[in-house]
Tab-separated table of C-alpha atoms in Angstrom:
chain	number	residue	atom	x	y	z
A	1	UNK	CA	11.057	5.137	-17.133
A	2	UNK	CA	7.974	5.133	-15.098
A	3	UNK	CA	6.989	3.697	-11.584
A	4	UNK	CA	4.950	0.847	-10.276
A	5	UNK	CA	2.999	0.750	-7.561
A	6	UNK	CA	5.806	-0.933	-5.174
A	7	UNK	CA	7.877	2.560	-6.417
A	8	UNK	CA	10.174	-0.160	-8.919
A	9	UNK	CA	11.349	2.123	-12.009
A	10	UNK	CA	9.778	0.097	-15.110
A	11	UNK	CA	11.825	1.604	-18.692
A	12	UNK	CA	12.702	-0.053	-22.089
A	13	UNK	CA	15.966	1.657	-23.501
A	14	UNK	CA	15.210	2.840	-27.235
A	15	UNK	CA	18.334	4.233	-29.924
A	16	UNK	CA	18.236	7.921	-30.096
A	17	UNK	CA	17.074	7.702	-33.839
A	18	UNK	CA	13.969	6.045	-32.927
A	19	UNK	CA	12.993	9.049	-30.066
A	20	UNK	CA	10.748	10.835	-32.666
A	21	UNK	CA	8.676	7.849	-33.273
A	22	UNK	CA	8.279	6.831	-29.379
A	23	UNK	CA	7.259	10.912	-29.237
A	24	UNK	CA	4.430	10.338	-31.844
A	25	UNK	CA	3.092	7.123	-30.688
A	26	UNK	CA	4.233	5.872	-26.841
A	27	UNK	CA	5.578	2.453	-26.412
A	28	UNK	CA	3.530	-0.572	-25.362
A	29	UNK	CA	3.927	-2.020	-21.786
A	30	UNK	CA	1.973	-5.007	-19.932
A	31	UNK	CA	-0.424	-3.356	-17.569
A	32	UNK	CA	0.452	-6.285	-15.348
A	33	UNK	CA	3.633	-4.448	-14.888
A	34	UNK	CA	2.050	-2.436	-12.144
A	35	UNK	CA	0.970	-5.436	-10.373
A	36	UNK	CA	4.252	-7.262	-10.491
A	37	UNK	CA	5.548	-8.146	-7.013
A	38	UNK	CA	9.672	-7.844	-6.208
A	39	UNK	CA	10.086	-11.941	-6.955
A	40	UNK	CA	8.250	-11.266	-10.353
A	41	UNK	CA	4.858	-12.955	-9.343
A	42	UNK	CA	2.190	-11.177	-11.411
A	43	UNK	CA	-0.398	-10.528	-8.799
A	44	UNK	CA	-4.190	-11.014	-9.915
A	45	UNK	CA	-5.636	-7.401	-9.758
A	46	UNK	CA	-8.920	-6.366	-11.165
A	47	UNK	CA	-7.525	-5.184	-14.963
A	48	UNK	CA	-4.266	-7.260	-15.302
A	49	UNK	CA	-4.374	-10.656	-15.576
A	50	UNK	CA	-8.091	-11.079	-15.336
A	51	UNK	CA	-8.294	-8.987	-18.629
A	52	UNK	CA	-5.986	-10.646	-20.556
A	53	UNK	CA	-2.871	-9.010	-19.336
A	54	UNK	CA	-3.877	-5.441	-21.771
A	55	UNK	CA	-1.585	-2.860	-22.369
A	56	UNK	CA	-0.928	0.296	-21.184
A	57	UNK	CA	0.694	3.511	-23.496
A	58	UNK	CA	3.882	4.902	-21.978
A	59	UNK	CA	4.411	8.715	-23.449
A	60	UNK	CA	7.869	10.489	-23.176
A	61	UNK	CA	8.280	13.537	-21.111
A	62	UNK	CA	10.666	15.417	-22.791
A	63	UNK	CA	10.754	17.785	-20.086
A	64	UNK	CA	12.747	15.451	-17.899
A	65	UNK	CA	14.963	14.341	-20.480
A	66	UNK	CA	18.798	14.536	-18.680
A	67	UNK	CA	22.043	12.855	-19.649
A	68	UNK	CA	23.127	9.773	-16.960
A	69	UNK	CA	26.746	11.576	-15.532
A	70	UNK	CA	28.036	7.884	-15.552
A	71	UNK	CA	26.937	6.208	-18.648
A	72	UNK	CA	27.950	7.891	-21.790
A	73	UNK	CA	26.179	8.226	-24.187
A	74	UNK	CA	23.147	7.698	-22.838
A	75	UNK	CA	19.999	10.337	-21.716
A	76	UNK	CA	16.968	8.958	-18.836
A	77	UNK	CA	13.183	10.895	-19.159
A	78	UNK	CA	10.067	9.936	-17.176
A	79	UNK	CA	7.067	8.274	-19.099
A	80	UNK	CA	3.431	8.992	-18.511
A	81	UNK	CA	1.015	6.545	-18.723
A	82	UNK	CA	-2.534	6.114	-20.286
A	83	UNK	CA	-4.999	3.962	-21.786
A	84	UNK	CA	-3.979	2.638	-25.035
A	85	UNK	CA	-4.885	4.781	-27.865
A	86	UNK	CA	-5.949	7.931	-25.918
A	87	UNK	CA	-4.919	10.625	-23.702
A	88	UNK	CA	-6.412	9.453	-20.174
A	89	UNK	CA	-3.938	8.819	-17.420
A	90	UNK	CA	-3.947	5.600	-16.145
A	91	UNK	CA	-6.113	5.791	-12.782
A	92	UNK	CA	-3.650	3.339	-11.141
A	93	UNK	CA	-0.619	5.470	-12.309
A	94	UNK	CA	1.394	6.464	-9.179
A	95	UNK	CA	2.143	10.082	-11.363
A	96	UNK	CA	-1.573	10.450	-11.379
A	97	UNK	CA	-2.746	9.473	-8.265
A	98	UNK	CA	-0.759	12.250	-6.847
A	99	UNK	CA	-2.040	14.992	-9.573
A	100	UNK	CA	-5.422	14.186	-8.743
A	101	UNK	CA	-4.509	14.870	-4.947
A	102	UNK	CA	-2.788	17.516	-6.148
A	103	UNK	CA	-6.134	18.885	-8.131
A	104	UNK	CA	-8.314	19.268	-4.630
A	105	UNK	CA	-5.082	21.561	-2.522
A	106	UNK	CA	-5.630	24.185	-6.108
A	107	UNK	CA	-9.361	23.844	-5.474
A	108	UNK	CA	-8.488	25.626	-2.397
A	109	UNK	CA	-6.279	27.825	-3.722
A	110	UNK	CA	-3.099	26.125	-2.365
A	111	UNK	CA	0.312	25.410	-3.505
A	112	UNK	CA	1.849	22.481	-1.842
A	113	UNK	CA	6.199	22.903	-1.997
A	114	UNK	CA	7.475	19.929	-0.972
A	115	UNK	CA	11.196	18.845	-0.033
A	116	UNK	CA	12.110	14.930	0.151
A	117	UNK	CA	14.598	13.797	2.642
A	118	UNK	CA	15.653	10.398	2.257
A	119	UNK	CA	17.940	7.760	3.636
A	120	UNK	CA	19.485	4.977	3.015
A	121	UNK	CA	22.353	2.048	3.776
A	122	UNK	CA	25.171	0.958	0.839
A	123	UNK	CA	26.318	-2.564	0.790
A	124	UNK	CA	29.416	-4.707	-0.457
A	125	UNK	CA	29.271	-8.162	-1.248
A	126	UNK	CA	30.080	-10.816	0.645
A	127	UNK	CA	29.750	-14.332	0.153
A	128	UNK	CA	30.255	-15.503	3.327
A	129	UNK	CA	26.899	-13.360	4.775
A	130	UNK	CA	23.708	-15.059	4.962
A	131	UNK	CA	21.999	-12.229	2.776
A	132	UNK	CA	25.527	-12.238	0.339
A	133	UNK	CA	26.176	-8.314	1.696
A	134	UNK	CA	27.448	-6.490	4.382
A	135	UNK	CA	27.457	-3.271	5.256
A	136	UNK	CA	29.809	-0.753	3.479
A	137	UNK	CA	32.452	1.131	5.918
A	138	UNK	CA	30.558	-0.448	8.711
A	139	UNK	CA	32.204	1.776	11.783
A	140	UNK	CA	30.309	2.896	15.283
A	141	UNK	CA	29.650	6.273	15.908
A	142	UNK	CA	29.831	8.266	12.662
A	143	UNK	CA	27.117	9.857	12.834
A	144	UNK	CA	26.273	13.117	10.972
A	145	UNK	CA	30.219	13.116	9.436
A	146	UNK	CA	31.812	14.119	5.977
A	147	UNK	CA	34.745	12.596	4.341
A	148	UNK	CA	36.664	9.068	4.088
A	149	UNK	CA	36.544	8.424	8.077
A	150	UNK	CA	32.696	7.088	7.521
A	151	UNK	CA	33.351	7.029	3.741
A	152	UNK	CA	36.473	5.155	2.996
A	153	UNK	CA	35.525	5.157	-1.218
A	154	UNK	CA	33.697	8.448	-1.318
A	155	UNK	CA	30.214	7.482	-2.139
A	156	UNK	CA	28.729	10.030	-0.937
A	157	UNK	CA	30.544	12.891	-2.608
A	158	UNK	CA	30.524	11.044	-5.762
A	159	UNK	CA	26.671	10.616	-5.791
A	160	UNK	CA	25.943	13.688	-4.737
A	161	UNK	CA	27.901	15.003	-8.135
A	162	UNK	CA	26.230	12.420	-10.129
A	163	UNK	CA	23.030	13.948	-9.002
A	164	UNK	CA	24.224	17.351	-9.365
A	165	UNK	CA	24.921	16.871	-13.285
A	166	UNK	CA	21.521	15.291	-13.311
A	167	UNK	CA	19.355	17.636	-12.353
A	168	UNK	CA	17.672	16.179	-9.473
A	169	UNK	CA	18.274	19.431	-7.094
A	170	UNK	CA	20.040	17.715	-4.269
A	171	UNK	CA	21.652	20.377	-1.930
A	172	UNK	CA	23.571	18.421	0.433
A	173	UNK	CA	24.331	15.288	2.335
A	174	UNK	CA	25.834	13.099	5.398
A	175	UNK	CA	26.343	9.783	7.019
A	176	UNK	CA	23.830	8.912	9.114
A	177	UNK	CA	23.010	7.242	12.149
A	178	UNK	CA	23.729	3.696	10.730
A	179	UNK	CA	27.047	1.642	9.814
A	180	UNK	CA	26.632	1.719	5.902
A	181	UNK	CA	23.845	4.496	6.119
A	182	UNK	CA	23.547	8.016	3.876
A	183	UNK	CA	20.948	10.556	4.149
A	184	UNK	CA	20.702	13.079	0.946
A	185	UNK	CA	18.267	16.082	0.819
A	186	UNK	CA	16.513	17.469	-2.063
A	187	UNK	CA	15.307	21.460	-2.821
A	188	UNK	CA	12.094	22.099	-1.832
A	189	UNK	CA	10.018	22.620	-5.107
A	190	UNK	CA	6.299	21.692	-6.250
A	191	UNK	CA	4.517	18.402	-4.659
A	192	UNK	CA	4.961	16.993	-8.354
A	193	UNK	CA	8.156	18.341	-9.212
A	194	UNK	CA	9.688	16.968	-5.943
A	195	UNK	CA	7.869	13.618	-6.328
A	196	UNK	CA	9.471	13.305	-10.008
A	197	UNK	CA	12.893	13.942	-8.122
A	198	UNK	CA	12.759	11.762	-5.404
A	199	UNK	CA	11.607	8.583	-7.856
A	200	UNK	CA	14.171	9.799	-10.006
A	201	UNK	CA	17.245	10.176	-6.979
A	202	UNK	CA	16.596	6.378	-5.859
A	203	UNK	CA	16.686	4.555	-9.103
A	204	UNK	CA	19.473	6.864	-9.636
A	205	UNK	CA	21.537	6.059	-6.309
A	206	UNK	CA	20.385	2.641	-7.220
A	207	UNK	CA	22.082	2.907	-10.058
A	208	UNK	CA	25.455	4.384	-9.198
A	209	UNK	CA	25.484	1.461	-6.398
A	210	UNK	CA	25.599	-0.714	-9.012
A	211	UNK	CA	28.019	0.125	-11.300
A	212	UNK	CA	30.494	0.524	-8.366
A	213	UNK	CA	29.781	-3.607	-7.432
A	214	UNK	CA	27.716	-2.712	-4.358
A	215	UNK	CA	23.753	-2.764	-2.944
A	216	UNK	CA	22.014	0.728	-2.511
A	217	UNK	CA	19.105	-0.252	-0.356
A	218	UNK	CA	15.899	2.348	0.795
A	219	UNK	CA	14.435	-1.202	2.727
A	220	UNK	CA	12.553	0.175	5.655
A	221	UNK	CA	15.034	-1.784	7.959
A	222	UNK	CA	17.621	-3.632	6.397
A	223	UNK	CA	19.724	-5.121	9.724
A	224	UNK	CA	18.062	-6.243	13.282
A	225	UNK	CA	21.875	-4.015	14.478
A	226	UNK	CA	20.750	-0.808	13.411
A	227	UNK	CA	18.524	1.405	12.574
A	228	UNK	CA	15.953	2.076	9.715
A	229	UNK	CA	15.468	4.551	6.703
A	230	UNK	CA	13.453	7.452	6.618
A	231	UNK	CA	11.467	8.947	4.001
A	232	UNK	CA	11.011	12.854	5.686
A	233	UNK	CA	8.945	15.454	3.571
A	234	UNK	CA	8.950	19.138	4.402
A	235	UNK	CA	5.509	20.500	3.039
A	236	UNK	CA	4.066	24.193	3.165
A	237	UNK	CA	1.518	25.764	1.326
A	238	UNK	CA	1.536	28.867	-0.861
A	239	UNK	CA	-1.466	30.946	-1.780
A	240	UNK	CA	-2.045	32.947	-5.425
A	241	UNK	CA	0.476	35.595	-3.971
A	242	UNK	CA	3.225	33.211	-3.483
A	243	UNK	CA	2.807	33.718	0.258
A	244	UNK	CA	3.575	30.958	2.362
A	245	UNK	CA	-0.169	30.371	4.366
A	246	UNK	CA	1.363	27.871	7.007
A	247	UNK	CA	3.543	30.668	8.588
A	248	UNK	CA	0.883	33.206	10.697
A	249	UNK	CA	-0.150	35.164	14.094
A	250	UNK	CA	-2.122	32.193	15.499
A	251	UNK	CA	-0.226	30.292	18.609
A	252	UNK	CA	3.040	28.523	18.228
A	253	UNK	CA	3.627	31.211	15.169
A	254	UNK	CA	1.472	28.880	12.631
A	255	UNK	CA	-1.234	30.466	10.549
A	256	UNK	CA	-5.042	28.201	10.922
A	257	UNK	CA	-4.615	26.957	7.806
A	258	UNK	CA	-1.231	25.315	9.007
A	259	UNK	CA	-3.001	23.720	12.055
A	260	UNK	CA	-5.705	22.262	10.079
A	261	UNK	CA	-3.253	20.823	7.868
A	262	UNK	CA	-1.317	19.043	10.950
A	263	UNK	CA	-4.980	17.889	12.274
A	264	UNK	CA	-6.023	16.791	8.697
A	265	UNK	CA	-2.437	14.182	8.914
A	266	UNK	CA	-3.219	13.406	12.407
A	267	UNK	CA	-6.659	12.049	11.891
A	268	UNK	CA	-5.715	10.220	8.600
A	269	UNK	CA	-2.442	9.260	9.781
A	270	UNK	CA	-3.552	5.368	10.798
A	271	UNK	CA	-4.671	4.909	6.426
A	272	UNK	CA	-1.577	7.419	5.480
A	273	UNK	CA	0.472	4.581	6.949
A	274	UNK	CA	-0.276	2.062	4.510
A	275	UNK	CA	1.250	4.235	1.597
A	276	UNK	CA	3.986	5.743	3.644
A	277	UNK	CA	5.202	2.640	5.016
A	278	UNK	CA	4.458	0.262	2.552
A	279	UNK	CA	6.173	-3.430	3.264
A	280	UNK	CA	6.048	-6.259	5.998
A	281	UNK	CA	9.537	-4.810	6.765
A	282	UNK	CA	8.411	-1.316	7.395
A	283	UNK	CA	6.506	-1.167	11.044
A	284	UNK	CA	10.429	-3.261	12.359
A	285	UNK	CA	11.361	0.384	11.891
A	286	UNK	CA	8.818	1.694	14.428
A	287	UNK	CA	8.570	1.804	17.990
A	288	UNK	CA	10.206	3.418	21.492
A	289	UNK	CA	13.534	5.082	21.075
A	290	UNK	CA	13.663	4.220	17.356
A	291	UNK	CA	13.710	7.661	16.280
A	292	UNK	CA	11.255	6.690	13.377
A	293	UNK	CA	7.772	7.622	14.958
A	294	UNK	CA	5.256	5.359	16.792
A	295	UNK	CA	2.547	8.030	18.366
A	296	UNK	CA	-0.007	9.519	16.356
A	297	UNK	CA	1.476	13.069	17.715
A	298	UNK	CA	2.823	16.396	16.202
A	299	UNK	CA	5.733	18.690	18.372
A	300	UNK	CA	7.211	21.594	18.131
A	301	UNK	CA	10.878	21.267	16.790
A	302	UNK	CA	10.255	17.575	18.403
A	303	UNK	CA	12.087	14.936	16.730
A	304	UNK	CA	10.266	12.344	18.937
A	305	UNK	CA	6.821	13.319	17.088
A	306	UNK	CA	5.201	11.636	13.716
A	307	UNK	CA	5.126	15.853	12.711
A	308	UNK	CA	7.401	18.315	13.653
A	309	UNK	CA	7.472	22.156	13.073
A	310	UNK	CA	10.803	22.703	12.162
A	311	UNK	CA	11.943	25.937	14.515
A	312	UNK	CA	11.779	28.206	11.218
A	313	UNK	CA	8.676	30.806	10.222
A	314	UNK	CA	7.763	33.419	7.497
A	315	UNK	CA	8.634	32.517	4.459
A	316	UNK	CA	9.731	28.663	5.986
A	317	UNK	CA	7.150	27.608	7.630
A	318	UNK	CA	6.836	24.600	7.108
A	319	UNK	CA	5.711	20.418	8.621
A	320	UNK	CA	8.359	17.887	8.738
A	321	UNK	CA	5.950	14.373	8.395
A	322	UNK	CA	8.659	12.003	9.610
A	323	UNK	CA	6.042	9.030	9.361
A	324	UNK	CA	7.361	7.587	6.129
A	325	UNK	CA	10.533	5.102	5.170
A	326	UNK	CA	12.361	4.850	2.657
A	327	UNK	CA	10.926	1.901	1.010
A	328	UNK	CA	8.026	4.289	0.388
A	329	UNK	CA	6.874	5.007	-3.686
A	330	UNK	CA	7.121	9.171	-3.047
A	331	UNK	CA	4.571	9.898	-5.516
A	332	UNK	CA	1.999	7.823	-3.202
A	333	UNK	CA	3.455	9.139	0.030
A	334	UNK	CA	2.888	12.544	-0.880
A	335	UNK	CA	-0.036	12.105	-2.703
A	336	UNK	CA	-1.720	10.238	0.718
A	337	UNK	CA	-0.233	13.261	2.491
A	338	UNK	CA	-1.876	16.296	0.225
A	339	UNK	CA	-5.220	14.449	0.216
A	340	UNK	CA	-4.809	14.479	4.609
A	341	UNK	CA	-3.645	18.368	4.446
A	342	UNK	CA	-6.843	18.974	1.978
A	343	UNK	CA	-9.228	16.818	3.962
A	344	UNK	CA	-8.051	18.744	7.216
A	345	UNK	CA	-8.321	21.758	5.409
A	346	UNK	CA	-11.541	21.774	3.909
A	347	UNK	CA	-13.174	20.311	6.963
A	348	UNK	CA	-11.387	23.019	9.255
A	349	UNK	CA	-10.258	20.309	11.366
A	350	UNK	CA	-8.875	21.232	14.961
A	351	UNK	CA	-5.489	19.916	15.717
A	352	UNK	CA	-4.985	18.876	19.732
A	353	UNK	CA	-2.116	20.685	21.615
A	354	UNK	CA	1.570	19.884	20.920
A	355	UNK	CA	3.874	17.045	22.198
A	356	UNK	CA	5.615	17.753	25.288
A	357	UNK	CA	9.032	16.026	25.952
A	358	UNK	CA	10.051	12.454	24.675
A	359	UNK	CA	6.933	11.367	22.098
A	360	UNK	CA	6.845	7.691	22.639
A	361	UNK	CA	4.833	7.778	25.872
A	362	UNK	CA	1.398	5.423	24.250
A	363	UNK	CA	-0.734	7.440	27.115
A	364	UNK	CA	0.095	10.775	25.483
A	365	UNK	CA	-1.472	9.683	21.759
A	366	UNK	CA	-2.667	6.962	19.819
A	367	UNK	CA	-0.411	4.432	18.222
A	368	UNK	CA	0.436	4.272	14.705
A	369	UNK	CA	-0.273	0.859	12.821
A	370	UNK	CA	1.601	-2.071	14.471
A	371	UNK	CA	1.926	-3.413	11.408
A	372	UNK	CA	0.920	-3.573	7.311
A	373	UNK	CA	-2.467	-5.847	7.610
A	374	UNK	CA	-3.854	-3.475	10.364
A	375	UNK	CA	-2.708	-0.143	8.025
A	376	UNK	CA	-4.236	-1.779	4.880
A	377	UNK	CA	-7.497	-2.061	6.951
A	378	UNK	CA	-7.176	1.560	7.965
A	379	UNK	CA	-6.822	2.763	4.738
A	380	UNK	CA	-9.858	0.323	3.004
A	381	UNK	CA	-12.118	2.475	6.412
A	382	UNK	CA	-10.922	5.775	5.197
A	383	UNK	CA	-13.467	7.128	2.785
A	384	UNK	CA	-12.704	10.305	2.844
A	385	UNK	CA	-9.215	9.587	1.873
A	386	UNK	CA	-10.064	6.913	-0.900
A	387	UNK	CA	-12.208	9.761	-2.329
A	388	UNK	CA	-9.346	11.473	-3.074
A	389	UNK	CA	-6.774	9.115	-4.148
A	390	UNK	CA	-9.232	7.297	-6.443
A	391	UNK	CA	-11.086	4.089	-5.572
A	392	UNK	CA	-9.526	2.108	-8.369
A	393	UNK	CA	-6.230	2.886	-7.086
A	394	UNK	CA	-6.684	2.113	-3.957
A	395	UNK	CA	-8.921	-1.212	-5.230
A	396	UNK	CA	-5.448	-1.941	-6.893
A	397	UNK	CA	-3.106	-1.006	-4.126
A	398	UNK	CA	-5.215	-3.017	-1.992
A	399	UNK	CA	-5.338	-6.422	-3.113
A	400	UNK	CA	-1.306	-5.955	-4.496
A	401	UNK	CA	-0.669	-5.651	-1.020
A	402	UNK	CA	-2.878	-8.183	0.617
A	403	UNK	CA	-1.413	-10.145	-2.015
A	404	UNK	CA	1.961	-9.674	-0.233
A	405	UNK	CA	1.163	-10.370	3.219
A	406	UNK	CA	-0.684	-13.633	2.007
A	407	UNK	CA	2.955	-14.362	0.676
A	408	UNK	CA	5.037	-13.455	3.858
A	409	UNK	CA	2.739	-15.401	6.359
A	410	UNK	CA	2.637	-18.577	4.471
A	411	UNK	CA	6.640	-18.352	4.109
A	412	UNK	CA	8.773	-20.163	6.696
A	413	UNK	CA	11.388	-17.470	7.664
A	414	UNK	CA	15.062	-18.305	9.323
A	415	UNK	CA	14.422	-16.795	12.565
A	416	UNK	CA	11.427	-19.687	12.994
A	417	UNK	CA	14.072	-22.621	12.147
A	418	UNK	CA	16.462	-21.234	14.752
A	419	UNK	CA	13.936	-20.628	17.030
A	420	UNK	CA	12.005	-23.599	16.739
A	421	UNK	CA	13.462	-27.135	15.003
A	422	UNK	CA	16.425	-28.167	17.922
A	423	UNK	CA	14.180	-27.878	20.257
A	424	UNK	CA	10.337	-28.944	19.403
């Protein structure tokens, strides 16, 4: 299996006997596949459609080949993909945009270690529900609580198993703040490493969702009752000795490099949006008391701030970027987010002084994005961060997404009947 842009895992299931040939020669997918939107509209971006719908080469990585802990019989790798008939990634290839990002930290001589954190909200069916689910174990108050009192099936322990046997490095989890809602955190481990694991832990969850009958969802904010889901990455750096360069003498216990990395996020964090918080859905998560972040701000051991320091130095230094959702593809969020720490970085950037108090105060910092048209325009104004990422990407990510916001604003929605028709 392999990613799209939206984050979607794309696969074909081949018998085991036929592996060695799929190893020689990669299997044939519609390069349109990347352009695909959620209802299965083919969107028209430069390369798909407009060339005849061409194919892409999807290689095995052997690597990543692991058994599925529920279906027997049965093994799941990740595919790379390139141009047909040759070795070159495919520039639009979520996998590569990142190891291109990744490319300019080791020009520096840093090692980004990142660790995913991500949540999200399990569903049964119901027919009698507008959207044909409702929340599963839907009680108040259990928040941050283990067992059957927030968990009357066991979901979470089972998953987190399921994972286990996988491989995926998960280390623990909870029920979070939400009726319905998990968080489950993943070892910290290299940028692309981590990325592989996070795509790999939501089609997984996905997965296990549905073979029990019920809806694993990472939407950014599934219910106007609750809250949303986070995508949270720990990052640090490491240096050709191993040593962690984010932890240091300088104030607040952070090394120079670490504060250039927090201003390099902060000044790219209007374009970082975009990729981080990638649907129509995603900016209902935002704003006062959410929680989710709405200030362009950083804080120390400040949950209220888009960055936080986590207390923790030496060896664990480290940023929490809370910007992200859940809906977010991780190898583009982190990908946006190693081309900010480089650009900060590399310019020696100077990061302002730390949040004080309750972040969501708009005359403390800028505001994020209000929403995905105005973050699409920040990140087509960002040159510096397109220069990373890779024009054609972002060529492609761009009009995909325009694409979808064409969609949503010509769409009547059911709040505008309710609103509206009695009355006018």
């Amino acid at each position: 299996m392999y990613t799209d842009l939206l984050g979607t895992d794309r696969a074909r299931d081949v018998l085991v006997e036929r592996l060695p040939s799929v190893v020689d020669h990669g299997l044939s997918f519609c390069r349109a596949i990347y352009h695909t939107s959620p209802m299965g509209d083919t969107v028209e971006v430069a390369g798909g459609m407009d060339a005849g719908m061409p194919d892409i080469t999807v290689r095995p990585v052997l690597s990543t080949l692991a058994k599925l802990p529920w279906e027997p019989g049965v093994a799941s790798c990740l595919g790379e993909a390139c141009e047909p008939g040759s070795e070159e990634l495919c520039a639009e290839g979520p996998r590569e945009v990142l190891r291109r990002a990744l490319s300019r930290l080791t020009e520096l001589g840093l090692e980004p270690i990142a660790g995913p954190e991500l949540e999200y909200y399990v569903c049964d069916p119901d027919p009698s529900s507008p959207t044909g689910w409702r929340r599963y174990g839907d009680a108040p108050g259990n928040v941050y609580t283990a067992g059957r009192k927030g968990d009357p099936d066991g979901h979470l322990l089972r998953t987190l198993r399921y994972l286990r046997d996988l491989g995926l490095g998960v280390t623990m989890g909870n029920h979070e703040f939400g009726g319905g809602q998990f968080e489950i955190n993943l070892d910290h481990s290299g940028a692309l490493d981590a990325a592989d694991r996070a795509f790999r832990f939501k089609a997984a969850v996905q997965e296990i969702a549905r073979t029990e009958g019920r809806l694993a969802t990472f939407m950014a904010k599934p219910f106007n009752d609750e809250g949303g889901s986070g995508f949270h990455v720990h990052l640090s750096c490491l240096d050709q000795e191993g040593r962690n360069v984010f932890d240091g003498p300088g104030p607040d216990g952070l090394s120079e490099t670490a504060h250039q990395a927090i201003a390099g996020v902060l000044e790219h964090a209007p374009a970082l949006a975009a990729l981080f918080n990638p649907t129509i859905n995603s900016y209902k998560r935002f704003g006062p008391d959410t929680l989710a972040p709405w200030l362009i701000d950083w804080g120390l051991d400040n949950r209220s701030a888009m960055v936080r320091i986590p207390p923790e130095r030496g060896g664990a230094a480290r940023l929490e970027v809370r910007l992200g959702d859940a809906s977010a593809n991780p190898y583009l969020g982190i990908a946006a987010l190693l081309a900010a720490v480089y650009l900060g970085v590399r310019d020696k950037l100077t990061v302002p002084p730390p949040l004080e108090g309750y972040g969501y105060d708009s005359a403390k910092a800028a505001v994020l994005p209000g929403d995905l048209p105005t973050a699409l325009d920040a990140l087509a104004a960002d040159d510096a961060l397109i220069g990373v990422l890779g024009e054609k990407f972002v060529s492609s990510f761009l009009t995909y997404k325009r694409d979808e916001v064409a969609r949503f604003q010509r769409h009547v929605t059911d709040w505008e009947f309710r609103e509206y028709a009695y009355h006018l």
